[in-house]
Short mmCIF file of C-alpha atoms in Angstrom, two decimals:
data_model
loop_
_atom_site.label_atom_id
_atom_site.label_comp_id
_atom_site.label_asym_id
_atom_site.label_seq_id
_atom_site.Cartn_x
_atom_site.Cartn_y
_atom_site.Cartn_z
CA MET A 1 26.37 -82.90 -125.62
CA SER A 2 24.48 -80.27 -124.86
CA VAL A 3 21.12 -78.84 -123.57
CA LEU A 4 19.94 -75.60 -125.14
CA PHE A 5 16.86 -74.27 -122.94
CA GLU A 6 14.84 -70.78 -124.30
CA THR A 7 13.33 -69.40 -120.98
CA SER A 8 11.02 -66.16 -120.68
CA LEU A 9 13.95 -64.73 -118.84
CA GLY A 10 16.51 -65.65 -120.93
CA ASP A 11 18.60 -68.72 -122.61
CA ILE A 12 20.74 -71.82 -120.67
CA VAL A 13 23.07 -73.56 -121.43
CA ILE A 14 23.66 -77.36 -119.73
CA ASP A 15 26.00 -79.94 -120.55
CA LEU A 16 24.61 -83.46 -119.77
CA GLU A 17 27.61 -86.32 -118.46
CA THR A 18 25.97 -88.99 -120.88
CA GLU A 19 28.59 -91.33 -119.84
CA LEU A 20 28.55 -90.87 -115.85
CA CYS A 21 25.44 -90.76 -115.66
CA PRO A 22 23.66 -92.80 -119.57
CA LYS A 23 19.92 -93.07 -118.13
CA THR A 24 19.57 -90.33 -116.37
CA CYS A 25 20.94 -88.15 -119.14
CA LEU A 26 18.50 -90.45 -121.80
CA ASN A 27 15.02 -89.84 -120.01
CA PHE A 28 15.98 -86.28 -119.44
CA LEU A 29 17.39 -85.91 -123.87
CA LYS A 30 13.98 -88.23 -125.14
CA LEU A 31 11.58 -86.33 -122.96
CA CYS A 32 13.67 -82.19 -124.93
CA LYS A 33 13.15 -84.35 -127.45
CA VAL A 34 9.14 -84.68 -127.79
CA TYR A 35 8.54 -81.14 -126.12
CA TYR A 36 7.47 -82.77 -123.06
CA TYR A 37 9.62 -79.93 -121.57
CA ASN A 38 8.32 -76.84 -123.15
CA LEU A 39 5.68 -74.58 -121.70
CA ASN A 40 6.63 -75.75 -118.53
CA ALA A 41 7.17 -73.81 -115.55
CA PHE A 42 9.39 -73.04 -112.73
CA PHE A 43 6.84 -73.68 -109.71
CA ASN A 44 9.18 -73.87 -106.80
CA VAL A 45 11.73 -71.18 -106.53
CA SER A 46 14.00 -70.66 -103.77
CA LYS A 47 16.35 -68.00 -103.37
CA ASP A 48 20.03 -68.79 -103.06
CA PHE A 49 18.97 -72.33 -102.90
CA LEU A 50 17.18 -73.79 -106.09
CA ALA A 51 14.77 -73.18 -108.81
CA GLN A 52 12.35 -76.79 -109.58
CA VAL A 53 10.83 -77.76 -113.29
CA GLY A 54 9.76 -79.76 -115.43
CA ASP A 55 6.29 -81.23 -113.68
CA PRO A 56 2.96 -80.29 -116.93
CA THR A 57 0.46 -79.45 -114.20
CA ALA A 58 3.20 -77.38 -111.51
CA THR A 59 1.78 -78.46 -107.99
CA GLY A 60 5.05 -80.73 -107.66
CA THR A 61 3.85 -84.77 -107.74
CA GLY A 62 3.24 -85.07 -111.34
CA GLY A 63 5.61 -86.17 -114.03
CA GLU A 64 6.73 -89.12 -115.33
CA SER A 65 9.73 -90.57 -116.99
CA ILE A 66 10.44 -91.71 -120.79
CA TRP A 67 8.90 -95.45 -120.74
CA SER A 68 6.01 -93.97 -118.81
CA LEU A 69 4.67 -91.17 -121.17
CA ILE A 70 5.68 -94.71 -123.71
CA ALA A 71 3.33 -97.36 -121.93
CA SER A 72 0.83 -94.30 -121.28
CA GLN A 73 0.54 -94.09 -125.65
CA LYS A 74 0.35 -97.59 -126.31
CA GLY A 75 -2.54 -97.72 -123.00
CA GLU A 76 -0.04 -100.32 -121.26
CA THR A 77 1.39 -99.63 -117.14
CA ALA A 78 4.97 -99.26 -116.58
CA GLN A 79 7.17 -97.72 -113.84
CA ARG A 80 6.80 -93.93 -113.81
CA TYR A 81 9.82 -94.03 -111.97
CA PHE A 82 13.24 -95.03 -112.29
CA THR A 83 15.61 -95.65 -109.99
CA PRO A 84 18.30 -93.25 -109.82
CA GLU A 85 21.75 -93.00 -110.27
CA PHE A 86 24.53 -91.72 -107.76
CA VAL A 87 27.67 -90.85 -108.37
CA PRO A 88 29.48 -89.80 -105.67
CA ARG A 89 32.41 -87.53 -107.87
CA LEU A 90 29.48 -85.43 -108.70
CA LYS A 91 28.14 -82.80 -106.30
CA HIS A 92 26.24 -80.55 -105.42
CA LYS A 93 28.86 -77.68 -105.39
CA GLN A 94 29.38 -74.68 -107.51
CA ARG A 95 25.85 -73.11 -108.67
CA GLY A 96 24.52 -74.22 -112.05
CA THR A 97 24.91 -77.71 -110.59
CA VAL A 98 21.43 -79.47 -112.40
CA SER A 99 19.92 -82.41 -111.06
CA MET A 100 17.35 -84.77 -111.31
CA ALA A 101 14.68 -85.05 -108.23
CA VAL A 102 14.11 -87.95 -106.96
CA ALA A 103 10.36 -88.44 -105.16
CA PRO A 104 10.36 -90.77 -102.38
CA ALA A 105 8.95 -93.82 -102.69
CA VAL A 106 4.85 -94.20 -100.92
CA GLY A 107 4.23 -97.30 -99.62
CA GLU A 108 5.25 -100.60 -101.43
CA GLU A 109 3.63 -100.06 -104.37
CA HIS A 110 4.67 -96.86 -105.64
CA LYS A 111 8.88 -96.68 -105.60
CA GLY A 112 10.51 -93.78 -105.75
CA GLY A 113 13.00 -92.39 -108.22
CA CYS A 114 14.07 -90.20 -110.93
CA GLY A 115 10.63 -89.14 -113.96
CA SER A 116 10.55 -85.24 -115.52
CA GLN A 117 11.24 -83.59 -113.16
CA PHE A 118 14.77 -82.15 -111.90
CA PHE A 119 16.56 -78.27 -110.80
CA ILE A 120 19.04 -76.27 -110.82
CA THR A 121 20.97 -74.62 -107.98
CA LEU A 122 20.92 -71.33 -107.68
CA GLY A 123 24.36 -71.17 -105.16
CA ASP A 124 27.15 -72.81 -104.22
CA ASN A 125 28.46 -76.01 -101.72
CA ILE A 126 24.59 -77.03 -101.06
CA GLU A 127 26.46 -80.00 -100.01
CA TYR A 128 23.56 -81.77 -98.26
CA LEU A 129 21.47 -83.11 -101.66
CA ASP A 130 24.27 -85.08 -101.61
CA MET A 131 23.60 -88.38 -101.88
CA LYS A 132 19.68 -87.32 -101.61
CA HIS A 133 18.83 -86.84 -105.14
CA ALA A 134 20.73 -87.51 -108.76
CA VAL A 135 23.15 -85.28 -110.51
CA PHE A 136 23.34 -85.29 -114.07
CA GLY A 137 24.76 -82.13 -115.89
CA HIS A 138 25.89 -79.22 -115.33
CA VAL A 139 25.07 -75.47 -116.69
CA VAL A 140 28.23 -73.65 -118.85
CA GLU A 141 25.39 -70.49 -120.43
CA GLY A 142 23.40 -68.74 -118.62
CA PHE A 143 24.52 -67.28 -115.53
CA GLU A 144 22.65 -63.63 -115.39
CA THR A 145 19.43 -66.16 -116.21
CA LEU A 146 19.97 -67.82 -113.70
CA ASP A 147 20.82 -64.82 -112.00
CA LYS A 148 16.99 -63.38 -112.46
CA LEU A 149 15.54 -65.80 -112.23
CA ASN A 150 16.56 -66.07 -108.88
CA ASP A 151 15.62 -62.87 -108.25
CA VAL A 152 11.77 -63.37 -109.21
CA PHE A 153 9.06 -62.72 -106.77
CA VAL A 154 7.52 -65.51 -105.33
CA ASP A 155 4.40 -66.51 -102.87
CA GLN A 156 4.33 -68.46 -99.41
CA ASP A 157 5.14 -71.69 -101.31
CA GLY A 158 7.54 -70.82 -104.00
CA ARG A 159 5.45 -70.30 -106.69
CA PRO A 160 6.25 -67.35 -108.20
CA PHE A 161 3.37 -64.92 -109.52
CA LYS A 162 4.65 -63.88 -112.62
CA ASP A 163 5.08 -67.05 -114.34
CA VAL A 164 8.31 -68.02 -116.47
CA ARG A 165 8.24 -71.30 -118.71
CA ILE A 166 9.78 -72.38 -120.77
CA ARG A 167 9.48 -71.49 -124.07
CA HIS A 168 11.39 -73.96 -126.78
CA VAL A 169 14.43 -77.10 -125.61
CA GLU A 170 16.60 -77.87 -128.27
CA ILE A 171 19.00 -79.79 -128.48
CA LEU A 172 22.11 -79.79 -129.77
CA GLU A 173 23.84 -82.35 -129.26
CA ASP A 174 21.83 -87.20 -128.50
CA PRO A 175 24.26 -89.88 -128.23
CA PHE A 176 21.63 -91.98 -127.44
CA GLU A 177 18.64 -93.93 -130.05
CA ASP A 178 15.70 -93.75 -129.43
CA PRO A 179 13.17 -95.78 -126.94
CA PRO A 180 11.03 -98.44 -128.79
CA GLY A 181 7.90 -97.42 -129.64
CA LEU A 182 8.20 -93.45 -128.91
CA VAL A 183 6.81 -91.54 -131.33
CA VAL A 184 7.73 -87.38 -131.89
CA PRO A 185 5.15 -84.87 -132.01
CA ASP A 186 4.71 -83.05 -135.26
CA SER A 187 5.10 -79.70 -134.03
CA PRO A 188 5.58 -78.37 -130.69
CA PRO A 189 2.53 -77.43 -128.09
CA VAL A 190 0.94 -73.94 -128.59
CA LYS A 191 -0.69 -74.39 -125.42
CA PRO A 192 0.66 -73.94 -120.95
CA PRO A 193 -0.19 -77.78 -119.46
CA ASP A 194 -0.51 -76.17 -116.97
CA ASN A 195 -4.23 -74.06 -115.68
CA SER A 196 -2.30 -71.04 -114.11
CA THR A 197 -3.58 -67.85 -113.39
CA ARG A 198 -0.59 -66.01 -112.48
CA ILE A 199 0.53 -63.38 -114.62
CA ALA A 200 1.52 -64.09 -118.09
CA GLU A 201 4.95 -64.43 -119.06
CA ASP A 202 4.63 -62.03 -121.98
CA GLU A 203 2.44 -59.83 -119.78
CA ASP A 204 4.60 -56.61 -117.93
CA PRO A 205 2.54 -55.21 -114.77
CA LEU A 206 4.80 -52.82 -114.24
CA GLU A 207 4.46 -50.84 -118.11
CA THR A 208 3.49 -47.72 -118.30
CA LEU A 209 1.14 -46.10 -120.67
CA PRO A 210 1.68 -42.80 -122.76
CA GLU A 211 0.56 -39.50 -120.72
CA GLU A 212 -1.94 -39.33 -122.86
CA GLU A 213 -3.26 -42.41 -122.75
CA ALA A 214 -2.50 -43.10 -118.92
CA GLU A 215 -4.87 -39.85 -118.48
CA GLU A 216 -7.57 -40.96 -121.35
CA ILE A 217 -7.87 -44.59 -119.05
CA ARG A 218 -7.93 -41.54 -115.20
CA ARG A 219 -10.80 -39.91 -116.66
CA LYS A 220 -12.85 -42.38 -118.81
CA LYS A 221 -12.24 -44.24 -115.21
CA ALA A 222 -13.53 -41.25 -112.42
CA ALA A 223 -16.06 -40.53 -115.28
CA GLN A 224 -17.93 -43.94 -114.51
CA ALA A 225 -17.21 -43.53 -110.88
CA SER A 226 -18.85 -40.72 -110.72
CA ALA A 227 -22.08 -41.47 -112.70
CA LEU A 228 -21.94 -44.97 -110.68
CA THR A 229 -22.87 -41.95 -107.29
CA LEU A 230 -25.05 -40.22 -108.72
CA GLU A 231 -27.36 -42.96 -109.68
CA MET A 232 -26.93 -44.44 -106.08
CA VAL A 233 -27.51 -40.66 -105.03
CA GLY A 234 -31.13 -40.71 -107.72
CA ASP A 235 -29.97 -37.35 -109.68
CA LEU A 236 -29.04 -39.22 -112.95
CA PRO A 237 -31.52 -43.30 -112.88
CA PHE A 238 -28.45 -45.30 -114.75
CA ALA A 239 -24.78 -44.53 -114.63
CA ASN A 240 -24.46 -45.44 -118.97
CA VAL A 241 -26.83 -42.40 -119.58
CA ARG A 242 -26.35 -40.40 -122.52
CA PRO A 243 -28.24 -37.01 -123.33
CA PRO A 244 -30.54 -36.71 -126.37
CA GLU A 245 -28.53 -35.94 -129.11
CA ASN A 246 -31.78 -33.85 -131.09
CA VAL A 247 -31.93 -31.78 -127.45
CA LEU A 248 -30.77 -28.22 -128.09
CA PHE A 249 -29.85 -25.87 -124.34
CA VAL A 250 -31.18 -22.02 -125.09
CA CYS A 251 -29.32 -20.03 -121.92
CA LYS A 252 -28.91 -16.07 -121.49
CA LEU A 253 -33.05 -14.79 -123.07
CA ASN A 254 -34.39 -12.62 -122.09
CA PRO A 255 -36.91 -12.63 -118.88
CA VAL A 256 -39.74 -11.35 -121.46
CA THR A 257 -38.86 -14.32 -123.68
CA ARG A 258 -41.65 -16.98 -124.38
CA ASP A 259 -41.81 -20.99 -125.50
CA GLU A 260 -44.12 -18.78 -128.94
CA ASP A 261 -41.37 -17.21 -128.99
CA LEU A 262 -38.39 -19.12 -129.43
CA GLU A 263 -40.27 -22.05 -130.96
CA LEU A 264 -41.78 -19.79 -133.56
CA ILE A 265 -37.64 -18.85 -134.27
CA PHE A 266 -35.97 -22.34 -134.39
CA SER A 267 -39.29 -23.65 -136.74
CA ARG A 268 -37.02 -22.52 -139.49
CA PHE A 269 -35.36 -25.86 -139.43
CA GLY A 270 -37.06 -28.34 -138.98
CA THR A 271 -40.15 -29.68 -136.74
CA ILE A 272 -40.62 -29.01 -133.95
CA ILE A 273 -41.69 -31.27 -130.89
CA SER A 274 -41.16 -29.27 -128.25
CA CYS A 275 -39.67 -26.29 -127.07
CA GLN A 276 -40.04 -25.20 -122.91
CA VAL A 277 -38.84 -21.68 -120.70
CA ILE A 278 -37.98 -22.98 -117.72
CA ARG A 279 -39.60 -21.13 -115.01
CA ASP A 280 -39.81 -20.53 -111.53
CA LYS A 281 -42.46 -23.00 -109.55
CA LYS A 282 -43.90 -20.29 -107.53
CA THR A 283 -43.38 -16.68 -109.50
CA GLY A 284 -43.31 -18.67 -112.75
CA ASP A 285 -40.92 -16.37 -113.64
CA SER A 286 -37.73 -17.17 -116.17
CA LEU A 287 -35.47 -18.53 -115.24
CA GLN A 288 -33.67 -17.18 -119.04
CA TYR A 289 -33.09 -20.70 -120.28
CA ALA A 290 -35.03 -22.92 -122.70
CA PHE A 291 -35.05 -27.22 -123.48
CA ILE A 292 -35.67 -27.03 -127.72
CA GLU A 293 -36.89 -30.84 -129.28
CA PHE A 294 -36.39 -31.18 -132.57
CA ASP A 295 -37.97 -34.73 -134.65
CA LYS A 296 -34.79 -34.40 -136.42
CA ARG A 297 -31.02 -34.36 -135.37
CA GLU A 298 -29.97 -33.68 -137.98
CA ASP A 299 -31.93 -30.23 -137.69
CA ALA A 300 -30.42 -29.93 -133.78
CA GLU A 301 -27.44 -29.50 -135.47
CA GLN A 302 -28.03 -27.39 -138.23
CA ALA A 303 -29.83 -24.98 -134.84
CA TYR A 304 -26.96 -25.69 -132.88
CA PHE A 305 -24.38 -24.10 -135.87
CA LYS A 306 -27.12 -20.82 -137.09
CA MET A 307 -28.29 -19.81 -134.24
CA GLN A 308 -25.39 -19.27 -131.89
CA ASN A 309 -25.14 -16.04 -130.54
CA VAL A 310 -27.46 -14.89 -132.25
CA LEU A 311 -29.97 -12.00 -131.62
CA VAL A 312 -33.16 -12.57 -129.87
CA ASP A 313 -35.34 -10.00 -127.58
CA ASP A 314 -32.49 -7.86 -127.60
CA ARG A 315 -30.33 -10.26 -126.79
CA ARG A 316 -27.49 -12.33 -127.31
CA ILE A 317 -28.90 -16.39 -126.94
CA TRP A 318 -26.36 -19.41 -126.39
CA VAL A 319 -27.37 -22.57 -127.75
CA ASP A 320 -25.62 -26.18 -127.02
CA PHE A 321 -26.09 -30.19 -127.45
CA SER A 322 -28.30 -30.63 -124.25
CA GLN A 323 -26.31 -32.40 -121.25
CA SER A 324 -29.83 -32.94 -119.56
CA VAL A 325 -31.03 -36.79 -118.92
CA ALA A 326 -34.67 -35.55 -116.76
CA ARG A 327 -36.83 -36.21 -118.91
CA LEU A 328 -34.65 -39.49 -119.58
CA ASN A 329 -35.55 -39.83 -115.67
CA ASN A 330 -37.92 -43.30 -115.08
CA GLN A 331 -39.36 -43.71 -118.72
CA TRP A 332 -36.12 -44.48 -121.01
CA SER A 333 -33.12 -46.66 -120.92
CA ASN A 334 -29.95 -46.92 -123.36
CA ASN A 335 -28.39 -49.51 -120.81
CA VAL A 336 -25.57 -50.43 -123.52
CA LYS A 337 -24.97 -53.88 -122.54
CA MET A 338 -29.00 -55.37 -121.42
CA GLY A 339 -29.38 -54.10 -125.95
CA PRO A 340 -32.39 -52.95 -126.67
CA ARG A 341 -35.74 -56.36 -125.12
CA PRO A 342 -37.91 -56.60 -128.35
CA GLY A 343 -40.99 -57.71 -127.71
CA GLY A 344 -41.06 -55.21 -125.22
CA ARG A 345 -43.88 -52.05 -123.93
CA GLY A 346 -41.75 -50.00 -125.38
CA LYS A 347 -40.69 -49.41 -128.50
CA GLY A 348 -36.49 -47.70 -129.60
CA GLY A 349 -36.51 -44.55 -130.63
CA PHE A 350 -36.40 -40.89 -128.97
CA ALA A 351 -34.72 -37.95 -128.91
CA GLY A 352 -33.28 -39.36 -132.68
CA ARG A 353 -31.34 -42.59 -131.81
CA ASP A 354 -33.20 -45.99 -131.93
CA ASP A 355 -30.98 -47.25 -128.67
CA LEU A 356 -33.18 -45.43 -126.69
CA GLU A 357 -36.42 -47.83 -125.04
CA ALA A 358 -39.20 -47.86 -122.28
CA THR A 359 -37.16 -48.42 -118.95
CA ARG A 360 -39.05 -51.62 -117.33
CA ARG A 361 -38.69 -51.05 -112.87
CA TYR A 362 -40.93 -53.23 -110.73
CA ARG A 363 -44.22 -51.41 -110.40
CA GLY A 364 -45.34 -49.48 -112.85
CA GLN A 365 -45.01 -45.91 -113.62
CA SER A 366 -48.18 -43.27 -113.29
CA GLU A 367 -47.12 -40.91 -116.94
CA GLU A 368 -49.05 -38.09 -116.46
CA ARG A 369 -45.58 -36.63 -115.11
CA GLY A 370 -45.22 -35.33 -118.08
CA ASN A 371 -43.01 -34.53 -120.80
CA GLY A 372 -41.46 -31.37 -119.09
CA TYR A 373 -37.55 -31.45 -117.63
CA ASP A 374 -37.76 -31.86 -113.81
CA MET A 375 -36.23 -31.26 -110.58
CA VAL A 376 -34.65 -34.83 -109.89
CA PHE A 377 -36.92 -35.63 -106.59
CA ASP A 378 -40.39 -34.35 -107.30
CA VAL A 379 -42.38 -36.50 -106.36
CA PRO A 380 -46.47 -35.33 -107.29
CA ASP A 381 -48.73 -35.86 -104.42
CA HIS A 382 -51.77 -37.11 -106.87
CA GLY A 383 -50.50 -40.84 -107.34
CA ARG A 384 -50.76 -40.84 -103.34
CA ARG A 385 -53.87 -39.40 -103.07
CA ARG A 386 -55.18 -41.66 -105.40
CA ARG A 387 -53.70 -43.86 -103.98
CA ARG A 388 -55.18 -43.52 -100.43
CA SER A 389 -59.20 -42.86 -102.11
CA ARG A 390 -59.22 -46.22 -104.20
CA SER A 391 -57.70 -48.35 -100.67
CA ARG A 392 -60.85 -46.39 -98.73
CA SER A 393 -64.10 -47.23 -101.31
CA PRO A 394 -63.92 -50.63 -100.54
CA ARG A 395 -64.11 -49.93 -96.54
CA ARG A 396 -67.45 -47.75 -97.32
CA ARG A 397 -68.70 -50.88 -99.87
CA ASP A 398 -67.33 -52.74 -96.52
CA ARG A 399 -69.99 -50.46 -93.98
CA SER A 400 -72.89 -50.17 -96.48
CA LYS A 401 -73.42 -54.14 -96.99
CA ASP A 402 -73.47 -53.71 -93.13
CA ARG A 403 -76.00 -51.14 -92.67
CA SER A 404 -78.27 -53.85 -94.91
CA ARG A 405 -77.72 -56.80 -93.76
CA ARG A 406 -78.70 -54.70 -90.17
CA SER A 407 -81.27 -53.91 -91.35
CA LYS A 408 -83.42 -56.85 -93.39
CA SER A 409 -84.09 -57.58 -90.21
CA PRO A 410 -87.40 -58.43 -88.98
CA ARG A 411 -89.49 -55.95 -86.91
CA PRO A 412 -93.24 -56.22 -85.44
CA ARG A 413 -95.37 -54.10 -87.17
CA HIS A 414 -97.97 -52.65 -84.54
CA ARG A 415 -94.24 -51.22 -82.35
CA ASP A 416 -93.75 -48.73 -85.64
CA ASP A 417 -97.72 -47.53 -86.03
CA GLU A 418 -96.76 -46.95 -81.80
CA ARG A 419 -93.49 -45.38 -83.43
CA ARG A 420 -95.16 -42.66 -86.20
CA ARG A 421 -98.36 -41.92 -83.12
CA SER A 422 -95.85 -40.82 -80.77
CA ARG A 423 -93.83 -38.32 -83.02
CA SER A 424 -96.95 -37.48 -85.32
CA PRO A 425 -98.54 -35.35 -82.11
CA ASP A 426 -94.62 -33.59 -80.94
CA ARG A 427 -93.75 -32.54 -84.28
CA ARG A 428 -97.77 -30.72 -84.84
CA SER A 429 -96.73 -29.02 -80.58
CA GLY A 430 -93.48 -27.43 -82.39
CA ASP A 431 -94.93 -26.11 -85.46
CA ARG A 432 -97.94 -24.62 -83.53
CA TYR A 433 -94.57 -23.58 -80.66
CA ASN A 434 -92.89 -21.40 -84.35
CA ARG A 435 -96.27 -19.65 -84.81
CA ARG A 436 -97.32 -18.04 -81.86
CA ARG A 437 -93.52 -16.79 -81.87
#
């Protein structure tokens, strides 16, 4: 009587000792019939020793016999284990010996015995397991699968890092009748019974991608890391920022070219929102490049194709789409994860795209910075001056209030008259002295 196990490493065929161990074989075959072992994981693998399976929880403490399973389905209570069948002539001599794991007794209430867990030996002459665990079969086909199982990588508890599961069980011959109350499911399970966080059986952690795809993935990761670094140092407002699609970058300009000249030349392609030639802050000289913002993205694309290498003021200009995000810094956001926020202060629609909106910071930022392409670390000083002047105003008011409070104290009138009289002759003498001079 044989059973075929289809595992994630290969097939294993087991011959059962139905005549010498009838109760153990009956329990094993009926558990296979109700798909009890389907998608079970090998939770204990020891090199050149054994591979243990048959616990749906994959912890080594679960599992039950077929009679306990039938009773639990009916809502009744029954003995979890049954008495093991030890046969002296059946020993753990050869590799591929299949034996029922015998659970130890725990106190008087929980008696030990055989449930559903079994193991397959991966080495020869393991005699100290004799009469401790019940042998009931031998592997006749699939020794190459046992070799693969013996070479898997495991953790300190013997659990493979990558799950090795029994995908399906096929009973080749069953000489026993079904126990009373046995219910066979209509279809095998499709989800593993345990909550494993290991590498799945169908995953390949060492799988190599084609060189082109691997290079593309590396470039994306490098770009994300660089963007995150620029965000940390303050060069980017946020890591996933994208440049506007309706702004052109024009370089190789003649130093005499002005903003009005470029705006007049490029205005034939569409409405221009802003046109700015970048100049040196100290000298005011042109840096020979400019940014031109169109109202529509289509107009910018048309200008890009038409104005490339055109002669302007005796210079061949170079036109490209702007990669600068200076105008987006501290003003606009296109956070892909968060998305546009309904009902916010800023409304979408900037630079020809609807996914941009005004950013929200912890404190309100002044909007007097303008729409220029400023440097990243340029901080205006007018905000600080205004804050200082505002902070000083209440102090002056307090002082004026204190003075007014002090001046309200009543003074005697005769003292004021005496002071006026005493001051008058001094003033007259001073006037006479000035006239004589």
